[in-house]
PDB file of C-alpha atoms and ligand atoms in Angstrom:
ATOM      1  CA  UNK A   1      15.160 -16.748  13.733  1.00  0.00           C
ATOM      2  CA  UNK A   2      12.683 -13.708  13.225  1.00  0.00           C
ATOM      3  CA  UNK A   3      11.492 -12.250  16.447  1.00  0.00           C
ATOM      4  CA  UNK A   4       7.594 -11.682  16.392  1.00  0.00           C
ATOM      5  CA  UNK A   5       6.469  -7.834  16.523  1.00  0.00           C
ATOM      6  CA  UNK A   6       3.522  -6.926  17.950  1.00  0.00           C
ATOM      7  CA  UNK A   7       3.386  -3.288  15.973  1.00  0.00           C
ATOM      8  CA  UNK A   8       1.886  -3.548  13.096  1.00  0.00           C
ATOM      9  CA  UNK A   9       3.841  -3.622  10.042  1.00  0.00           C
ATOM     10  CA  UNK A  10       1.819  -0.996   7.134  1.00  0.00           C
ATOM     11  CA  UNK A  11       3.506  -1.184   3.911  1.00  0.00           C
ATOM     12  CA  UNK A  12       2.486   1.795   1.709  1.00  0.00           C
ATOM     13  CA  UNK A  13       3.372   3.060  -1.665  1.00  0.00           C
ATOM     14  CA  UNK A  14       2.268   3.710  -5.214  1.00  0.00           C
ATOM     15  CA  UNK A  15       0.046   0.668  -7.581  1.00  0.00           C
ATOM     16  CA  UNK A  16       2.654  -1.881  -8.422  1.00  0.00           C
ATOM     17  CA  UNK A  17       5.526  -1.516  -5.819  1.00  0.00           C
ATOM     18  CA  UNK A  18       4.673  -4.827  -4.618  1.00  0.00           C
ATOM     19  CA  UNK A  19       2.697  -4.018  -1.013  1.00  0.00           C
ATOM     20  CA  UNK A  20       0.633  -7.015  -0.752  1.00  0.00           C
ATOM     21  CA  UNK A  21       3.189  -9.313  -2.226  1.00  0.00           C
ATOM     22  CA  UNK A  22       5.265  -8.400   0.555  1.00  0.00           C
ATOM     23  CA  UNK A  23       2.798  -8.598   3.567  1.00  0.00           C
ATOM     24  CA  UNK A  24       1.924 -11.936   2.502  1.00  0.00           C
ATOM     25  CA  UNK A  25       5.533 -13.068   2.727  1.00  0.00           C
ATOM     26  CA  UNK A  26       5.662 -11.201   6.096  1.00  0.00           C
ATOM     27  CA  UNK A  27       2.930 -13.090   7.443  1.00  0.00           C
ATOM     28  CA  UNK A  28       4.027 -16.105   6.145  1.00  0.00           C
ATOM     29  CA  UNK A  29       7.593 -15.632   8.063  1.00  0.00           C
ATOM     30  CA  UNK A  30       6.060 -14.119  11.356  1.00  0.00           C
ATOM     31  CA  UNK A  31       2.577 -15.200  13.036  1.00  0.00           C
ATOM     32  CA  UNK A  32       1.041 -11.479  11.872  1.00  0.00           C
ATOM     33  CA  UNK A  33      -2.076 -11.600  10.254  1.00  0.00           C
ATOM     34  CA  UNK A  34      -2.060 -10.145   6.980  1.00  0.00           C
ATOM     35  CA  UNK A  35      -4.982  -7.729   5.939  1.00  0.00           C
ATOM     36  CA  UNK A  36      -5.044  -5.750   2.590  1.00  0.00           C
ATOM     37  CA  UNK A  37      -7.285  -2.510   2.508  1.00  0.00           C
ATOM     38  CA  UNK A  38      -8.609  -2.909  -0.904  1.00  0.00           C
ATOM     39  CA  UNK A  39      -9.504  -6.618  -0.076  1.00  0.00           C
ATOM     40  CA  UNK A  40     -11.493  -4.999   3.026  1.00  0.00           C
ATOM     41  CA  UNK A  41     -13.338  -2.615   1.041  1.00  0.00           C
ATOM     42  CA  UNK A  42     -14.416  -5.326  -1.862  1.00  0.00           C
ATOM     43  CA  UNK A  43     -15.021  -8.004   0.739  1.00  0.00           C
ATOM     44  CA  UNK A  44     -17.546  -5.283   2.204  1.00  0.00           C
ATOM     45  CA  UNK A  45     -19.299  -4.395  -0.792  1.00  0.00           C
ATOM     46  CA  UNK A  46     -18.772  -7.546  -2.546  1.00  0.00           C
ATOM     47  CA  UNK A  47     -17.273  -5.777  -5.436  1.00  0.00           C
ATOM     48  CA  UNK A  48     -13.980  -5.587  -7.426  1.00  0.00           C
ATOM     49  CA  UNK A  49     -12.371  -2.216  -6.826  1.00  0.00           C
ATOM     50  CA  UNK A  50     -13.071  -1.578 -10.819  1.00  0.00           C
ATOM     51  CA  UNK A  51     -16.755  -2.164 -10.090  1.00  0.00           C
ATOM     52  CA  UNK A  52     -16.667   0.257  -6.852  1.00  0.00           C
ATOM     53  CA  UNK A  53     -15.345   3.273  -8.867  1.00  0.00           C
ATOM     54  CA  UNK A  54     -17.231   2.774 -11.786  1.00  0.00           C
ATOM     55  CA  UNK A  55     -20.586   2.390  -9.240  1.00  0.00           C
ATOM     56  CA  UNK A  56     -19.310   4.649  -7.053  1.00  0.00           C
ATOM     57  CA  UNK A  57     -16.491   7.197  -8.250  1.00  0.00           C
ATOM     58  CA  UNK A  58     -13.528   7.838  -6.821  1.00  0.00           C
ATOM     59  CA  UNK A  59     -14.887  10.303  -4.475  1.00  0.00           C
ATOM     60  CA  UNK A  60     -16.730   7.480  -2.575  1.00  0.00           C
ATOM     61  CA  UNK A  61     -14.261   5.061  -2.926  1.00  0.00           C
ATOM     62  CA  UNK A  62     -11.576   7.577  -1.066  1.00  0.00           C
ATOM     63  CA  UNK A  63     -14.335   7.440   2.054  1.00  0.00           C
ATOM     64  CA  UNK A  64     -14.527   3.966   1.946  1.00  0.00           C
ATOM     65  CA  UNK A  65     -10.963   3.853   2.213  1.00  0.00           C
ATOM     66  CA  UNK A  66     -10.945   6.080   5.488  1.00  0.00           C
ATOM     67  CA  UNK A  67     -13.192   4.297   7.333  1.00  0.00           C
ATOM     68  CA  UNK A  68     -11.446   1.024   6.684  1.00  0.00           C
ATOM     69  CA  UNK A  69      -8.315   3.025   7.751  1.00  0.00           C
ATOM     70  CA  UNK A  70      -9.704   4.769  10.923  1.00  0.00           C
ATOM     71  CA  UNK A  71     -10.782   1.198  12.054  1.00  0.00           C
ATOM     72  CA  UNK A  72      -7.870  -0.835  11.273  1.00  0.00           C
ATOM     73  CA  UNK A  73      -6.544  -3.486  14.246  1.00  0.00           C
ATOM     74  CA  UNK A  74      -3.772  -1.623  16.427  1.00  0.00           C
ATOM     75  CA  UNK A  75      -1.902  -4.703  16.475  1.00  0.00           C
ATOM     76  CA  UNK A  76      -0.390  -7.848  15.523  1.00  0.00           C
ATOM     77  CA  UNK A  77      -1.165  -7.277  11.798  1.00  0.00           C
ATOM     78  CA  UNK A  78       0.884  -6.900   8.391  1.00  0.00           C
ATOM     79  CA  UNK A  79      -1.310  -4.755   6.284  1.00  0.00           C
ATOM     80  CA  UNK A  80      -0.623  -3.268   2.778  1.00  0.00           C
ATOM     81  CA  UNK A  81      -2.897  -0.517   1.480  1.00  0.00           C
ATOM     82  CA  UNK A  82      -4.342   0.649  -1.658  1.00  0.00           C
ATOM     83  CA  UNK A  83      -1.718   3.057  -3.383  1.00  0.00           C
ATOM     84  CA  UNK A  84      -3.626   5.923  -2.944  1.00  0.00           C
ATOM     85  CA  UNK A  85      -4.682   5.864   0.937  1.00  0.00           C
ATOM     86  CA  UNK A  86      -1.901   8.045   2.345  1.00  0.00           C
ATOM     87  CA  UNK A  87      -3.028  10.531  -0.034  1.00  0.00           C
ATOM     88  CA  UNK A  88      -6.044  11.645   0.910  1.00  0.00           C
ATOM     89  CA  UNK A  89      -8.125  12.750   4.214  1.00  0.00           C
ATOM     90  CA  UNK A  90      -5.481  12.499   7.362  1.00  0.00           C
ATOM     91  CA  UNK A  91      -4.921   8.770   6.360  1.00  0.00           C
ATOM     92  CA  UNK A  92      -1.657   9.036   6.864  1.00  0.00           C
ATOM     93  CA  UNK A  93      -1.241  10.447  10.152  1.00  0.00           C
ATOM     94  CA  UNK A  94      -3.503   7.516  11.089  1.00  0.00           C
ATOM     95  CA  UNK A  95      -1.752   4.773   9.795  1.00  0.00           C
ATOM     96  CA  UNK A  96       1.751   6.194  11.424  1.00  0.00           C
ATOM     97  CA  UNK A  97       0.096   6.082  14.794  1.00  0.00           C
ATOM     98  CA  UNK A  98      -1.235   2.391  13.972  1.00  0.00           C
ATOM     99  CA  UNK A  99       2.352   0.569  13.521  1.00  0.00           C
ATOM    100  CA  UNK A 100       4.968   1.302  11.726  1.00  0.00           C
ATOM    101  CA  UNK A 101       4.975   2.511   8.092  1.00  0.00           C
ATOM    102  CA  UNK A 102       7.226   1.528   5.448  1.00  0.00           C
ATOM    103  CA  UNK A 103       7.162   2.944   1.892  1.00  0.00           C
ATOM    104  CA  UNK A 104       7.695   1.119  -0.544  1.00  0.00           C
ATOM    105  CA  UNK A 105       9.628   3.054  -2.886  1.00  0.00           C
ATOM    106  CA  UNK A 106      10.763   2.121  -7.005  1.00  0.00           C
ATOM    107  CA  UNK A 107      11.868   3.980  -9.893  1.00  0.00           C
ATOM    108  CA  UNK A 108       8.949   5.149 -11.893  1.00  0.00           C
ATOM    109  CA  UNK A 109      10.028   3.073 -14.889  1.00  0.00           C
ATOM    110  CA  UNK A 110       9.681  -0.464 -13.307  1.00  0.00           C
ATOM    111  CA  UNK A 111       6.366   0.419 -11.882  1.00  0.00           C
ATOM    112  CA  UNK A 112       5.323   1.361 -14.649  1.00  0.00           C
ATOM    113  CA  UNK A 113       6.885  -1.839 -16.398  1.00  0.00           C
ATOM    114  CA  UNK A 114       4.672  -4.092 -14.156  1.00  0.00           C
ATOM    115  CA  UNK A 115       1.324  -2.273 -14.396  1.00  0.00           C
ATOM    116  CA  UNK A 116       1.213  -1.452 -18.028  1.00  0.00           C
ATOM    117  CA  UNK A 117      -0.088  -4.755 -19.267  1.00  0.00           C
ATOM    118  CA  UNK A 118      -2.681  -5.025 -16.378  1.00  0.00           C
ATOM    119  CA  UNK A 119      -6.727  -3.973 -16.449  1.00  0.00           C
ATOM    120  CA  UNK A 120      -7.507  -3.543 -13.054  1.00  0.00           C
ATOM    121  CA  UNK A 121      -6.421  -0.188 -11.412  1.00  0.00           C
ATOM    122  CA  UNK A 122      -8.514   1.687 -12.573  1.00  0.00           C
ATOM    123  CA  UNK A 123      -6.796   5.330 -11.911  1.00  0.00           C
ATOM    124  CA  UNK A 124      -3.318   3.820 -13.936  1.00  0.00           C
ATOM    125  CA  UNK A 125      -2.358   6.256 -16.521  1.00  0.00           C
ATOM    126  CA  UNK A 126      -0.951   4.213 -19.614  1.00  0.00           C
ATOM    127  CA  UNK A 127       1.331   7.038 -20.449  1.00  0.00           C
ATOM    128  CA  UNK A 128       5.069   7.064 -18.506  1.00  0.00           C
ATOM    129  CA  UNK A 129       4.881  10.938 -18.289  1.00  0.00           C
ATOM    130  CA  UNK A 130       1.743  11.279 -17.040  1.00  0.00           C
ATOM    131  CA  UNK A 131       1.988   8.046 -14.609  1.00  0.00           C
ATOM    132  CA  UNK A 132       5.389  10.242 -13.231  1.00  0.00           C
ATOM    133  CA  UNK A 133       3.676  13.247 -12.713  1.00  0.00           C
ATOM    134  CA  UNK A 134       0.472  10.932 -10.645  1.00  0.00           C
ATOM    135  CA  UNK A 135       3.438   9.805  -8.777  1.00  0.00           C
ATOM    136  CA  UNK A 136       5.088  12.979  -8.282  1.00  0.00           C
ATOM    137  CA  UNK A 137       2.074  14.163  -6.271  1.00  0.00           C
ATOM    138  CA  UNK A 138       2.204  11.112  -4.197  1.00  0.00           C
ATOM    139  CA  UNK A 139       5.457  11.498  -3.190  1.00  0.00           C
ATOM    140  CA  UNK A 140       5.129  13.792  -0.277  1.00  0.00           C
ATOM    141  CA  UNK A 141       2.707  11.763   1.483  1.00  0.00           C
ATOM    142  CA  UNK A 142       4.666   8.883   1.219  1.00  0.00           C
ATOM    143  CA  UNK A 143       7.721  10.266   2.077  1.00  0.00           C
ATOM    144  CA  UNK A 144       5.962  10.729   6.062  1.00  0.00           C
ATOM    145  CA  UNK A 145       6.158   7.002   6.298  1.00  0.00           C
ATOM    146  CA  UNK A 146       8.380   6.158   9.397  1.00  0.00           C
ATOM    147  CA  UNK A 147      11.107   4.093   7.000  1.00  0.00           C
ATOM    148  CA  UNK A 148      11.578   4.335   3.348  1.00  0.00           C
ATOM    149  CA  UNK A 149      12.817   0.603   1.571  1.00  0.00           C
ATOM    150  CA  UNK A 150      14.153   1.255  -2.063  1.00  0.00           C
ATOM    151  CA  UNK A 151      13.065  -1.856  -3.712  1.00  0.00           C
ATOM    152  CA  UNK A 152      14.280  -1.626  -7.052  1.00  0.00           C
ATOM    153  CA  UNK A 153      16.457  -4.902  -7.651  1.00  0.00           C
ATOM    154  CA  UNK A 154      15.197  -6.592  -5.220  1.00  0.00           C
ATOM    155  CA  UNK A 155      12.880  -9.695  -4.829  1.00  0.00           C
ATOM    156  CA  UNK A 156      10.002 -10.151  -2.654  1.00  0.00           C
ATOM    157  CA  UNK A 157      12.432 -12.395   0.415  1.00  0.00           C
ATOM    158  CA  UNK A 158      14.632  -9.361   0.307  1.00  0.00           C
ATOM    159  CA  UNK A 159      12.345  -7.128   0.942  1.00  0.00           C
ATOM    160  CA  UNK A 160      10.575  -8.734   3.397  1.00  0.00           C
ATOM    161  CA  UNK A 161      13.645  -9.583   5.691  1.00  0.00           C
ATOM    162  CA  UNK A 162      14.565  -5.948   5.087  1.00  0.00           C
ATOM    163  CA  UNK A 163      11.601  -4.997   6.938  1.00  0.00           C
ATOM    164  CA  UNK A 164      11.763  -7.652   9.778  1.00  0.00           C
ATOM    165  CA  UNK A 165      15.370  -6.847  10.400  1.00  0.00           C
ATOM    166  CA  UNK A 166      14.306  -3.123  10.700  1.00  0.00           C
ATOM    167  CA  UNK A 167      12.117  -4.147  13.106  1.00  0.00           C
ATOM    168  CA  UNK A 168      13.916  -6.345  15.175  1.00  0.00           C
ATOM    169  CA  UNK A 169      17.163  -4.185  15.292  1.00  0.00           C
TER     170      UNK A 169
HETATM  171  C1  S3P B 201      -5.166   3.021  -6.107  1.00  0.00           C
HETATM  172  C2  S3P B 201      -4.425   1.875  -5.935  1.00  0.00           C
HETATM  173  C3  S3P B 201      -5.048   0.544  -5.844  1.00  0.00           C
HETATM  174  C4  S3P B 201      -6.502   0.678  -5.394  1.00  0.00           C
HETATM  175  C5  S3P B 201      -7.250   1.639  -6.237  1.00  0.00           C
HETATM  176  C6  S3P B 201      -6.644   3.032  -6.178  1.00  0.00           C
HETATM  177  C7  S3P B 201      -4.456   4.321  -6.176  1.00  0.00           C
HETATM  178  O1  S3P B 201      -4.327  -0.276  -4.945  1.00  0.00           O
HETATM  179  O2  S3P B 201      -6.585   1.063  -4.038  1.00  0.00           O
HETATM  180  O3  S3P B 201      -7.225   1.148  -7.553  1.00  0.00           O
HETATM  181  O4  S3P B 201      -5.101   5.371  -6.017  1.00  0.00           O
HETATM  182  O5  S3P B 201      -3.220   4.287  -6.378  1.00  0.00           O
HETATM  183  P1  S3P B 201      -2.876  -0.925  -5.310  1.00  0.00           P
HETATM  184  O6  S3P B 201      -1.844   0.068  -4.880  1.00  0.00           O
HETATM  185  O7  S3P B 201      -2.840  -2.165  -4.497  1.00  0.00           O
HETATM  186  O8  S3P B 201      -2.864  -1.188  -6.763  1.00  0.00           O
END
């Protein structure tokens, strides 16, 4: 039987590590309410997150993405974020003092695996080495999460129990 947290539960991580696959199965094993941050920020425009940057830039998009961070429920939620949020303004400081954070973390090569034949992130780069060195830089900030979860070779149940035993330990 899964106890129910009241922290939040923020799963972060780069495009493709499967954050909003997971919170779904999260909230579907607990009574948190599952948010995602890019589904906040095209619910509020009304726009696919392609259509935002190529409106907007990425410049705008990355404020967006603060606000929708800064004001984020301090409880009682699962919520997986866009791949990019930690990395930019103090996001990440402000999602480790909203819940706890878990990163998501996966060898470069199966990311890469499960993005490569997809059209909508816009910042993917279609080249391994390149996509490597965009995760490189990412690293650091995700690294500050409060727990890291490797989830290479593991499915979506595993990872999610992972987390929920974390919590409940
Ligand atoms: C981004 C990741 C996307 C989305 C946007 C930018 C990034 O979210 O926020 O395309 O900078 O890595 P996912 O991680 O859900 O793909």
């Amino acid at each position: 039987m899964i106890k129910s947290p009241t922290k939040n539960i923020i799963l972060i991580g780069m495009m493709g590590s499967g954050k909003s696959t997971t919170a779904k199965k999260i909230s579907e094993l607990t009574y948190l309410t599952h948010l995602d941050t890019d589904e906040l920020i095209s619910a509020s425009h009304q726009k696919s997150i392609q259509n935002i940057f190529d409106a907007f830039g990425e410049k705008q998009f990355r404020e967006l993405e603060h606000e929708v961070a800064k004001n984020l429920p301090k409880e009682n939620h699962v919520i997986s974020t866009g791949g990019g949020m930690p990395c930019y303004h103090e996001n990440m400081d402000v999602l480790n003092q909203n819940g706890i954070t878990f990163y998501l973390s996966s060898p470069v090569e199966l990311l890469f695996s499960r993005l490569k034949n997809k059209k909508n992130r816009p910042l993917f780069k279609n080249q391994l080495d390149q996509f490597e060195s965009f995760l490189n830089e990412r690293i650091a900030y995700y690294e500050k999460a409060h727990v890291t979860i490797d989830v290479s070779d593991k499915n979506v149940n595993q990872v999610a129990l992972e987390i929920l035993n974390f919590i409940n330990s």
